[in-house]
XYZ file of C-alpha atoms in Angstrom:
165
model
C 0.000 0.000 0.000
C 2.860 2.320 0.795
C 4.351 1.700 -2.655
C 1.029 2.694 -4.260
C 0.967 5.867 -2.158
C 4.519 6.730 -3.238
C 3.668 6.132 -6.908
C 0.580 8.348 -6.616
C 2.682 10.976 -4.886
C 5.194 10.889 -7.739
C 2.345 11.432 -10.211
C 0.873 14.438 -8.329
C 4.291 15.982 -7.791
C 5.098 15.507 -11.470
C 1.714 16.927 -12.508
C 2.497 20.039 -10.473
C 6.077 20.460 -11.708
C 5.644 19.747 -15.440
C 3.667 22.959 -16.216
C 6.543 25.002 -14.785
C 8.285 24.171 -18.069
C 7.474 26.911 -20.557
C 6.962 24.432 -23.366
C 3.863 24.742 -25.574
C 3.685 20.941 -25.952
C 0.226 19.568 -25.203
C 1.538 17.015 -22.708
C 2.983 19.909 -20.674
C 0.072 22.363 -21.003
C -2.556 19.722 -20.209
C -1.544 19.922 -16.532
C -2.415 23.646 -16.382
C -6.111 22.831 -16.233
C -6.915 20.128 -13.644
C -5.598 22.175 -10.701
C -8.449 21.235 -8.381
C -8.001 17.543 -9.159
C -4.232 17.731 -8.641
C -4.694 19.537 -5.309
C -7.329 17.050 -4.136
C -5.211 14.108 -5.298
C -2.209 15.496 -3.440
C -4.179 15.881 -0.206
C -5.741 12.417 -0.493
C -2.383 10.840 -1.288
C -0.836 12.641 1.685
C -3.570 11.109 3.836
C -2.924 7.680 2.339
C 0.815 8.027 2.904
C 0.210 9.076 6.495
C -2.197 6.157 7.041
C 0.311 3.610 5.716
C 2.955 4.811 8.155
C 1.391 3.943 11.503
C 4.026 5.262 13.848
C 6.765 7.854 13.838
C 9.285 5.024 14.122
C 8.126 3.647 10.747
C 8.532 6.993 8.983
C 11.638 7.529 6.943
C 13.238 10.675 5.659
C 11.727 9.817 2.250
C 8.222 9.734 3.760
C 8.725 13.155 5.283
C 10.105 14.627 2.057
C 7.293 13.167 -0.035
C 4.717 14.366 2.483
C 6.171 17.872 2.427
C 6.244 17.834 -1.385
C 2.579 16.760 -1.531
C 1.603 19.512 0.901
C 3.585 21.971 -1.211
C 1.823 20.766 -4.367
C -1.609 21.235 -2.796
C -0.639 24.692 -1.549
C 0.812 25.706 -4.932
C -2.353 24.580 -6.741
C -4.525 26.439 -4.212
C -2.526 29.639 -4.726
C -2.873 29.306 -8.519
C -6.670 28.764 -8.203
C -7.258 31.545 -5.645
C -7.795 34.444 -8.106
C -10.613 32.519 -9.795
C -12.621 31.865 -6.648
C -15.374 34.071 -5.224
C -13.148 34.552 -2.171
C -10.548 36.580 -4.071
C -11.009 40.350 -4.299
C -12.295 41.688 -7.592
C -9.636 43.250 -9.788
C -11.992 45.316 -11.889
C -14.809 47.691 -11.217
C -18.174 47.114 -12.799
C -18.535 50.093 -15.095
C -21.472 48.982 -17.196
C -24.690 50.814 -16.449
C -28.109 50.117 -17.914
C -28.639 51.980 -21.163
C -31.676 52.953 -23.142
C -32.671 50.534 -25.883
C -31.902 53.131 -28.540
C -28.263 53.154 -27.370
C -27.799 49.398 -27.414
C -26.813 46.953 -30.126
C -28.504 43.570 -30.408
C -26.450 40.933 -32.148
C -27.426 37.399 -33.168
C -24.655 34.969 -34.008
C -25.823 31.538 -35.140
C -24.019 28.434 -36.225
C -26.835 27.319 -38.501
C -25.098 24.192 -39.822
C -25.497 23.696 -43.565
C -27.590 20.551 -43.252
C -30.083 22.238 -40.939
C -33.407 22.842 -42.703
C -35.407 24.235 -39.765
C -35.914 27.563 -41.487
C -39.051 28.672 -39.630
C -37.687 27.804 -36.199
C -34.565 29.890 -36.813
C -36.520 32.796 -38.317
C -38.924 32.794 -35.354
C -35.988 33.054 -32.971
C -34.339 35.846 -34.952
C -37.570 37.825 -35.284
C -38.250 37.479 -31.543
C -34.851 38.996 -30.756
C -35.122 41.666 -33.478
C -31.352 42.060 -33.778
C -29.490 44.949 -35.325
C -26.840 42.619 -36.763
C -27.071 38.970 -37.800
C -23.999 36.808 -38.325
C -24.267 33.184 -39.369
C -21.667 30.472 -39.522
C -21.798 27.427 -41.798
C -24.481 28.933 -44.037
C -24.518 27.682 -47.601
C -26.348 28.667 -50.774
C -29.610 27.056 -49.577
C -29.596 29.350 -46.546
C -28.890 32.357 -48.773
C -31.641 31.526 -51.240
C -34.395 30.450 -48.857
C -33.853 31.808 -45.370
C -32.025 35.076 -45.870
C -34.332 36.004 -48.737
C -37.042 36.468 -46.074
C -34.787 38.866 -44.152
C -33.424 41.026 -46.966
C -36.184 43.644 -46.665
C -35.504 44.136 -42.931
C -31.722 43.909 -43.368
C -30.832 45.519 -46.702
C -27.123 45.837 -45.916
C -25.521 42.420 -46.093
C -22.287 40.662 -46.796
C -23.160 37.203 -48.004
C -20.472 34.581 -48.469
C -22.177 31.202 -48.772
C -19.804 28.254 -48.741
C -20.542 24.629 -49.419
C -17.545 23.366 -47.479
């Protein structure tokens, strides 16, 4: 059991140290994201390591060093996560104030997907929002000819670039 705890500890320590490398390689950057999991794994492994060493007489210098490294890993991950928690102070001031509708811009951006043929459903949604600007992604010639034809009167200024790919 102690061997398993030491192997887990090596993994969590490695997962904490690898992102310190400034390499853009995916296998390095992937460890930037699971900070909570690495911190929790470090704490649980520290508990497992402590549980497998029943008395102070059974503890070795290696156990103490690994335990300290796991505690350091958990602390490092907590420090890196701190700014993103509700507990951290806000770094910006909320400047946005409610504005009159005539001073706002409504924008609809839709990934319509070329194969989608639910023309009326999409048009109902767009008309309900009554946007000032409409941007679509993955619209092809069918969308240009059938769907956007219904909107041309309300939106006379358009840049249409249908693509079949």
